[in-house]
XYZ file of C-alpha atoms in Angstrom:
599
model
C 56.881 130.052 193.377
C 60.422 131.025 194.444
C 61.712 127.414 193.767
C 60.593 127.860 190.175
C 62.196 131.297 189.995
C 65.382 129.592 188.090
C 63.212 127.812 185.571
C 61.003 130.775 184.887
C 64.053 133.146 184.331
C 66.046 130.713 182.143
C 62.712 130.017 180.250
C 62.205 133.784 179.640
C 65.874 134.244 178.782
C 65.831 131.719 175.929
C 62.317 133.162 174.604
C 63.845 136.522 174.574
C 67.067 135.634 172.796
C 64.859 133.543 170.184
C 62.444 136.722 169.606
C 64.930 138.798 167.214
C 64.561 136.198 164.597
C 60.936 137.092 164.019
C 62.493 140.436 162.517
C 65.157 139.016 160.695
C 64.484 140.747 157.579
C 63.829 144.118 159.152
C 66.505 146.941 158.724
C 66.429 147.369 162.652
C 67.474 143.763 163.275
C 70.885 144.583 164.723
C 69.229 147.024 166.865
C 66.562 144.487 168.237
C 69.150 141.835 168.508
C 71.424 144.166 170.866
C 68.328 144.888 172.819
C 67.209 141.444 173.155
C 70.657 140.344 174.689
C 70.364 143.321 176.930
C 66.917 142.165 178.266
C 68.014 138.653 178.457
C 70.829 139.739 180.858
C 68.649 141.493 183.284
C 66.253 138.373 183.419
C 69.185 136.023 183.913
C 69.973 138.048 187.072
C 66.834 136.768 188.741
C 68.068 133.381 188.801
C 71.436 134.528 189.933
C 69.703 136.236 192.895
C 67.875 133.041 193.733
C 71.121 130.903 193.673
C 72.847 133.652 195.902
C 70.070 134.027 198.271
C 68.715 130.815 198.599
C 71.341 128.798 197.129
C 68.653 127.103 194.698
C 69.606 124.966 191.546
C 67.269 123.374 189.244
C 66.971 120.791 186.846
C 64.023 120.902 184.073
C 63.602 117.411 182.332
C 61.335 117.361 179.136
C 59.814 114.304 177.810
C 61.807 111.512 175.853
C 63.379 112.248 172.661
C 65.172 109.246 171.718
C 64.245 105.935 172.781
C 66.180 103.344 170.783
C 67.282 99.553 171.812
C 70.629 101.286 173.031
C 69.860 104.355 174.903
C 66.949 106.561 176.635
C 67.639 110.113 175.376
C 65.742 112.911 176.976
C 65.666 116.747 176.128
C 66.983 117.708 179.535
C 68.332 121.182 180.589
C 70.457 121.376 183.756
C 70.656 124.434 185.988
C 73.034 124.211 188.333
C 75.674 126.893 190.009
C 78.055 126.856 186.659
C 75.141 127.202 184.453
C 73.415 129.795 186.364
C 76.610 132.032 187.049
C 77.819 131.876 183.568
C 74.626 132.946 181.925
C 74.557 136.509 182.763
C 78.264 136.732 182.514
C 78.072 135.529 179.013
C 74.983 137.652 178.127
C 76.534 140.834 179.675
C 79.749 140.508 177.639
C 77.902 139.778 174.291
C 75.438 142.841 174.825
C 78.619 144.926 174.893
C 80.203 143.034 171.891
C 76.800 143.351 169.922
C 76.431 147.148 170.826
C 80.311 147.716 169.666
C 79.299 145.626 166.288
C 76.770 148.405 165.543
C 79.778 150.921 165.076
C 82.126 148.528 163.962
C 80.408 146.794 161.193
C 78.160 150.183 160.243
C 79.439 150.104 156.816
C 78.731 146.220 156.238
C 76.084 145.525 153.840
C 75.674 141.839 155.541
C 75.544 143.414 159.277
C 72.122 141.957 159.749
C 73.498 138.361 159.075
C 76.737 139.161 161.265
C 74.530 140.123 164.080
C 72.500 136.807 163.612
C 75.427 134.777 163.506
C 76.752 136.170 166.855
C 73.342 135.537 168.457
C 73.207 132.035 167.289
C 76.998 131.720 168.481
C 75.820 132.884 171.817
C 72.673 130.465 171.853
C 75.101 127.415 170.988
C 77.228 128.403 173.903
C 74.109 128.625 176.352
C 72.982 125.083 175.058
C 76.512 123.712 175.803
C 76.486 125.084 179.408
C 73.141 124.509 180.089
C 72.963 120.941 178.684
C 71.527 118.091 180.939
C 72.716 115.294 179.030
C 75.871 114.503 176.477
C 73.714 114.688 173.694
C 72.432 118.072 174.047
C 75.937 119.016 175.118
C 77.343 117.555 171.856
C 74.748 119.888 169.866
C 76.121 122.971 171.699
C 79.823 121.668 170.985
C 79.243 121.259 167.352
C 77.089 124.298 167.175
C 79.924 126.781 168.490
C 82.293 125.075 166.175
C 80.239 125.780 162.968
C 79.476 129.374 164.000
C 83.260 129.909 164.729
C 84.035 128.618 161.178
C 81.464 131.157 159.608
C 82.662 134.136 161.540
C 86.227 133.709 161.372
C 85.801 133.518 157.711
C 83.491 136.364 157.467
C 85.715 138.028 155.022
C 86.256 134.777 152.961
C 87.542 136.640 149.803
C 90.684 137.151 151.726
C 92.672 133.809 151.586
C 94.093 134.113 155.117
C 90.596 134.241 156.222
C 89.309 131.435 154.546
C 92.512 129.460 155.548
C 92.175 130.438 159.078
C 88.405 129.259 159.250
C 89.332 125.927 157.791
C 92.152 125.586 160.180
C 89.948 125.930 162.993
C 87.487 123.535 161.825
C 90.182 120.843 160.961
C 91.630 121.361 164.526
C 88.513 120.886 166.056
C 87.636 117.847 164.041
C 90.702 116.061 165.737
C 89.127 116.568 169.239
C 85.752 115.915 168.066
C 87.006 112.096 167.591
C 87.720 111.969 171.041
C 84.734 113.379 172.224
C 82.654 111.048 170.179
C 84.565 108.061 171.307
C 83.673 109.037 174.858
C 80.186 109.773 173.968
C 79.640 106.423 172.320
C 81.156 104.757 175.168
C 78.804 106.405 177.613
C 75.782 105.477 175.463
C 77.204 101.762 175.135
C 77.864 101.441 178.904
C 75.340 103.361 180.793
C 71.384 103.082 180.709
C 71.230 106.785 180.086
C 73.080 109.641 178.876
C 72.076 112.117 181.720
C 74.852 113.638 183.830
C 73.232 112.227 187.226
C 73.189 108.339 185.993
C 76.499 108.852 184.291
C 78.893 109.186 187.543
C 77.981 105.724 188.536
C 80.582 104.425 186.386
C 84.046 105.083 186.173
C 85.544 105.541 182.618
C 88.781 103.802 181.601
C 91.801 106.057 180.907
C 91.817 106.179 176.863
C 88.134 107.414 177.301
C 89.085 110.347 179.557
C 92.049 111.039 177.386
C 89.664 111.383 174.603
C 87.663 113.920 176.466
C 90.967 115.856 177.278
C 91.923 115.676 173.539
C 88.687 117.350 172.790
C 88.930 120.003 175.295
C 92.466 120.630 174.060
C 91.788 121.185 170.371
C 88.602 123.500 171.598
C 90.478 125.479 173.978
C 93.823 125.672 171.791
C 96.069 124.085 174.343
C 99.694 122.954 173.299
C 99.867 121.315 169.911
C 96.480 122.569 169.027
C 97.069 126.444 169.593
C 97.875 127.618 166.204
C 94.348 128.051 165.048
C 93.686 130.581 167.861
C 95.978 133.051 166.756
C 94.793 132.512 162.958
C 91.426 133.228 164.203
C 92.417 136.796 164.326
C 91.439 137.278 160.575
C 87.682 137.485 161.353
C 86.389 140.881 162.696
C 87.147 142.157 165.909
C 83.868 141.610 167.684
C 84.109 138.038 166.600
C 87.643 137.822 168.278
C 85.929 139.293 171.382
C 83.169 136.746 171.469
C 85.363 133.800 170.493
C 88.124 134.580 173.187
C 86.082 135.736 176.145
C 82.929 133.691 176.650
C 82.000 131.457 173.858
C 84.284 128.958 171.700
C 87.643 128.701 173.431
C 86.011 128.150 177.089
C 83.775 125.515 175.897
C 86.644 122.633 176.163
C 87.546 123.904 179.796
C 83.733 123.740 180.704
C 83.474 120.293 179.230
C 86.363 119.209 181.609
C 84.514 120.864 184.466
C 81.370 119.088 183.806
C 83.294 115.791 183.712
C 85.390 116.376 186.707
C 83.540 113.738 188.596
C 85.381 111.043 186.419
C 88.636 113.082 186.034
C 89.244 113.131 189.970
C 89.236 109.342 190.158
C 91.927 108.883 187.523
C 95.524 110.273 188.392
C 96.523 109.696 184.880
C 94.076 112.129 183.430
C 94.803 114.852 186.106
C 98.383 114.776 185.639
C 97.785 114.943 181.882
C 95.825 118.016 182.270
C 98.199 119.610 184.778
C 101.286 119.099 182.557
C 99.448 120.274 179.174
C 98.192 123.094 180.964
C 101.497 124.205 182.275
C 103.170 123.581 178.921
C 100.705 125.731 177.148
C 100.415 128.622 179.525
C 104.420 128.921 179.231
C 104.660 128.496 175.737
C 101.931 130.651 174.489
C 103.170 133.536 176.945
C 106.576 133.002 175.342
C 105.106 133.480 171.876
C 103.248 136.604 172.905
C 106.493 138.377 173.948
C 107.845 138.483 170.291
C 104.396 139.526 168.641
C 104.155 143.057 167.292
C 100.446 142.490 166.027
C 97.971 143.989 168.687
C 95.568 141.350 168.095
C 97.970 138.380 167.996
C 99.414 139.401 171.289
C 95.874 139.292 173.106
C 95.304 136.200 171.284
C 98.203 134.505 172.520
C 97.525 136.061 176.151
C 94.053 133.965 176.001
C 95.848 130.762 175.160
C 98.198 131.326 177.961
C 95.108 131.918 180.209
C 93.648 128.675 178.899
C 96.407 126.779 180.072
C 96.227 128.399 183.644
C 92.537 127.164 183.794
C 93.641 123.522 182.357
C 96.141 123.777 185.435
C 93.347 124.389 187.939
C 91.603 121.227 186.380
C 94.890 119.205 186.777
C 95.209 120.133 190.507
C 91.716 119.210 191.125
C 89.974 122.561 191.372
C 87.468 122.949 188.957
C 85.668 125.759 190.761
C 88.747 127.971 190.569
C 89.101 127.087 186.817
C 85.224 128.197 186.396
C 86.106 131.334 188.327
C 89.094 132.329 186.002
C 86.540 131.794 183.141
C 84.078 134.127 184.607
C 86.717 136.947 185.371
C 88.668 136.408 181.982
C 85.649 136.778 180.000
C 85.350 140.759 181.047
C 88.785 141.888 180.468
C 89.654 139.753 177.555
C 86.411 141.168 175.581
C 87.355 144.769 176.622
C 91.026 144.107 175.208
C 89.841 143.005 172.090
C 87.161 146.073 171.729
C 89.814 148.406 172.735
C 92.118 147.083 169.828
C 89.427 147.139 167.425
C 88.916 150.842 168.154
C 92.461 151.474 168.122
C 93.120 149.806 164.811
C 90.139 151.679 163.221
C 91.543 154.930 164.258
C 94.843 154.241 162.753
C 93.597 153.319 159.334
C 93.965 149.488 160.017
C 97.315 149.477 161.425
C 98.076 146.549 163.838
C 101.798 146.935 164.609
C 102.409 148.119 168.173
C 105.766 149.814 166.960
C 104.012 152.137 164.842
C 101.770 153.474 167.623
C 102.508 155.430 170.664
C 101.274 158.466 172.593
C 97.468 157.381 172.050
C 96.710 158.374 175.571
C 96.709 161.992 174.511
C 93.994 161.537 171.711
C 92.098 158.296 172.888
C 92.233 158.865 176.429
C 89.176 156.455 177.507
C 89.981 153.663 175.062
C 93.669 153.599 176.379
C 92.653 153.808 179.644
C 90.339 150.905 179.586
C 93.001 149.200 177.879
C 95.445 149.637 180.678
C 92.694 148.514 183.123
C 92.237 145.244 180.804
C 95.842 144.753 180.819
C 96.511 145.274 184.660
C 93.454 142.771 185.292
C 95.111 140.282 182.959
C 98.622 140.778 185.003
C 96.747 139.548 188.197
C 97.041 143.213 189.760
C 95.668 143.068 193.242
C 91.561 143.642 193.588
C 91.091 143.802 189.952
C 88.948 140.980 188.023
C 91.768 138.556 187.349
C 93.641 138.904 190.805
C 91.043 136.728 192.590
C 91.184 133.747 190.348
C 94.792 133.658 189.034
C 95.957 134.414 192.357
C 93.787 131.675 193.837
C 94.897 129.071 191.021
C 98.554 129.877 191.776
C 98.277 129.597 195.511
C 96.711 126.389 195.275
C 99.244 125.061 193.186
C 101.877 126.183 195.409
C 100.321 124.286 198.216
C 99.693 121.109 196.326
C 101.759 118.083 195.809
C 102.162 118.615 191.626
C 104.873 118.464 189.416
C 107.762 120.699 190.048
C 108.235 121.597 186.488
C 104.696 122.179 185.941
C 104.824 124.710 189.008
C 107.946 126.661 187.539
C 106.459 126.968 183.976
C 103.327 128.510 185.542
C 105.266 130.902 187.553
C 107.564 131.964 184.694
C 104.397 132.152 182.411
C 103.013 134.783 185.235
C 106.138 136.859 184.895
C 105.784 136.877 181.039
C 102.149 137.786 181.201
C 103.454 141.111 182.897
C 106.106 141.583 180.262
C 103.883 141.374 177.196
C 100.794 143.191 178.835
C 103.285 146.108 179.987
C 104.834 146.030 176.623
C 101.369 146.530 175.052
C 100.457 149.441 177.220
C 103.908 151.399 176.623
C 103.963 150.804 172.979
C 100.377 152.067 172.593
C 99.660 154.708 175.253
C 102.956 156.002 176.599
C 105.678 157.735 175.064
C 105.744 159.913 171.826
C 103.402 159.188 168.799
C 104.762 157.128 165.770
C 101.805 156.818 163.892
C 100.669 158.735 160.836
C 100.230 162.547 161.628
C 97.222 163.066 159.161
C 95.193 160.564 160.830
C 91.846 161.822 162.478
C 91.183 160.198 165.580
C 87.725 160.069 166.899
C 86.437 158.023 169.898
C 83.187 159.762 170.470
C 81.113 156.943 169.228
C 78.559 156.111 172.088
C 78.247 152.557 171.248
C 82.275 152.282 171.386
C 82.419 154.109 174.998
C 79.327 152.649 176.217
C 80.432 148.916 175.490
C 84.194 149.320 176.572
C 83.317 151.384 179.606
C 80.820 148.796 180.764
C 83.390 145.833 180.352
C 86.060 148.093 182.339
C 83.542 148.285 185.184
C 83.101 144.824 185.285
C 87.045 144.013 185.059
C 87.255 146.188 188.173
C 84.292 144.895 190.502
C 83.408 141.594 188.766
C 86.061 139.607 190.394
C 85.046 140.404 193.921
C 81.474 139.687 193.343
C 81.981 136.356 191.919
C 84.468 135.321 194.303
C 82.119 135.761 196.982
C 79.291 133.885 195.151
C 81.667 131.329 194.391
C 83.104 130.727 197.948
C 81.280 130.421 201.042
C 81.027 133.623 203.307
C 83.029 132.101 206.350
C 85.660 129.591 204.550
C 88.172 127.998 207.082
C 91.380 129.652 207.806
C 94.285 128.464 205.964
C 98.001 129.049 206.818
C 100.520 129.605 204.286
C 104.147 130.506 204.224
C 104.645 134.085 202.922
C 106.955 133.293 199.955
C 104.200 130.880 198.682
C 101.229 133.387 199.471
C 103.244 136.231 197.662
C 104.615 134.034 194.614
C 102.132 135.184 192.172
C 102.456 139.117 192.830
C 106.415 138.767 193.116
C 106.485 137.235 189.775
C 104.346 139.663 188.396
C 106.416 142.654 189.645
C 109.468 141.322 188.446
C 108.155 140.840 185.175
C 106.811 144.249 185.205
C 110.182 145.776 185.939
C 111.615 143.736 183.230
C 109.234 144.716 180.884
C 109.741 148.511 181.677
C 113.495 148.332 181.128
C 113.058 146.333 177.764
C 110.555 148.660 176.440
C 112.796 151.651 177.161
C 115.958 149.801 175.653
C 114.014 148.995 172.413
C 111.934 151.766 171.919
C 114.240 153.674 169.547
C 114.606 150.750 167.389
C 113.016 150.992 163.842
C 110.143 148.259 162.867
C 111.510 145.388 161.158
C 109.534 142.498 159.337
C 111.893 139.879 160.391
C 112.139 137.613 163.653
C 115.554 137.686 164.981
C 115.005 134.023 166.309
C 112.892 131.305 164.350
C 111.834 129.845 167.514
C 109.958 132.896 168.590
C 108.290 132.977 165.073
C 104.750 131.190 165.585
C 104.921 130.227 161.932
C 108.029 127.784 162.836
C 105.498 125.587 164.656
C 104.012 125.039 161.062
C 107.210 124.404 159.462
C 108.279 122.020 162.333
C 104.860 120.094 163.177
C 102.481 120.652 160.206
C 104.400 120.392 157.053
C 106.511 117.200 157.795
C 103.759 115.030 159.327
C 101.328 115.990 156.213
C 103.991 115.639 153.510
C 105.148 112.268 154.874
C 101.720 111.033 155.683
C 100.535 111.827 151.970
C 103.674 110.597 150.334
C 103.284 107.242 152.192
C 99.603 107.173 151.331
C 100.450 108.156 147.635
C 103.274 105.252 147.373
C 100.807 102.747 148.958
C 98.008 103.411 146.810
C 100.080 103.583 143.636
C 101.558 100.267 144.610
C 98.904 98.126 145.492
C 96.133 99.504 143.085
C 98.347 100.225 139.849
C 101.237 97.920 140.117
C 99.795 94.712 141.945
C 96.254 94.675 141.030
C 95.640 96.398 137.700
C 99.176 94.885 136.290
C 99.642 91.683 137.899
C 96.602 90.074 139.475
C 93.960 91.451 137.023
C 96.016 91.029 133.739
C 94.440 87.725 132.788
C 91.009 88.436 134.103
C 90.954 91.564 132.117
C 92.074 89.731 128.949
C 89.753 86.813 129.171
C 86.742 88.781 130.128
C 86.993 91.418 127.539
C 87.975 89.054 124.365
C 84.435 87.507 123.915
C 82.286 90.935 123.831
C 85.284 92.494 121.441
C 84.845 89.349 119.053
C 80.995 89.853 118.820
C 81.109 93.630 118.391
C 83.712 92.914 115.542
C 81.694 90.339 113.738
C 78.268 92.378 113.822
C 80.060 95.344 112.200
C 80.457 93.824 108.929
C 79.550 96.819 106.800
C 76.607 94.501 104.827
C 72.945 96.006 104.731
C 71.597 92.483 104.904
C 73.072 92.027 108.352
C 71.810 95.000 109.650
C 68.268 94.640 108.446
C 68.215 91.097 109.791
C 69.315 92.309 113.205
C 66.512 94.969 113.045
C 63.781 92.627 112.369
C 64.791 89.752 114.695
C 64.950 92.624 117.523
C 61.361 94.022 116.341
C 59.917 90.287 116.602
C 61.642 89.415 119.614
C 60.139 92.778 121.199
C 56.440 91.901 119.994
C 56.583 88.401 121.185
C 57.666 89.681 124.791
C 54.957 92.334 124.676
C 52.184 89.710 123.685
C 53.161 87.441 126.286
C 53.204 89.988 128.958
């Protein structure tokens, strides 16, 4: 019986999450949804207890789903260590976000539909993480993409929201090409699309690069990162769920699942390493120059995703997964705290117009500070255990020196923009409108952010001990390598404090001092020239071939000869004589009658 505990608990979780759809027309549907996710979280702990106490995993294979001439597809669900650990974390974070949404979307007339979309978003991500073969994985992969489109464009009446939703879909379609290419290769090459049978064959490099492209678009790596900042046009709960435990970590999770292929190909690992290092550095640099509170947190997400990609590149997928788990807690909390602050400041998102909020919003600013410290990698908070482990492993690996330097500089930048956020929001004197009425005495808000704050403090230690064995072998490491991450964080912290004090008195301006630090420069440099040149070239080719060559030169005589005879017949028939018209009528009638009689 105990061996079946993971299967039983996961089945109960799925039934519990689907149950709110029975009451979709009820006015209490949002509350039912929150309670269902809360119940599912406690049920999912049974599978986690089974894993930690007995080290038990489980695979549940259903009957054949598709059996065609080229593949044998089963509906299989895979409960390995990654799936069993990720399940309670995703449910815990989603439970807090849904409770926050009860307050945040209270005035929205479509809040039931909003909660339904969030629940489907969660189910799509759970489908992706528990998939046992590539086909089920693809269903979850496309599910999170579709739901992100609907949720980012929730306020689709605004042009920016509609454009951001379309941008997210278009970027992810690029990655879907790589995913489908790899998927078709697996189906064509292997007897089954199951994970267990797929590991018997080593894919060629271009197939692995297709998988990396798919992960890069979904997880907003460099060259595909702009959609993540644009996604801030959606409601704050969407941003929290999108950035913590669903859409953006799907790409990294794909590479963790596919790591048995990647570890045998040095080109693929080097691509992951360099792409991740460039992403974590570039996104952290963009976050330094932002003044929108949500966009700073968004670029920090992109930077942390780059760090996860670095962990894949140095051959440590379990460290990438550990960072996914710890990152979910404090990143969701940072977004929820941002939403509460923005709401109380009458929709003001510019951090230069805040300040002194620790006096009027003590719980929110305290939780925000805890999340920022965890993001920096402060010792013994959640982010420390995963972030420090990745950087220590990179320091002791034979890796690209430039990639290591970029990762360490990004670590310092993380401390800079995180402290800048805390300084401008919580510390010093108020700069907000003095007539605003601050109120954080909302039970859903306080419950959700304090619950996530508790997770940001203790979750790292718990997950670390579950991920790693109780008695790991002792490693020796030079002191300067061991303390590199914390030293770069302290240096960034000191620099940020001096810069914040220096720039506090400057009035807010809407122009960036450098175009390089303006995120829109990427659109001007990369997107617009490529699109304009490709569209212009396509238009010239089409007009030259279709209009000039085919219509005017090749088909001129064909059109003339084929149209002359019908035109002459029609002109001769239109003589204007009543005899000709009556003769035509009677001839046609006789012909029709004969035809009917013969038939």
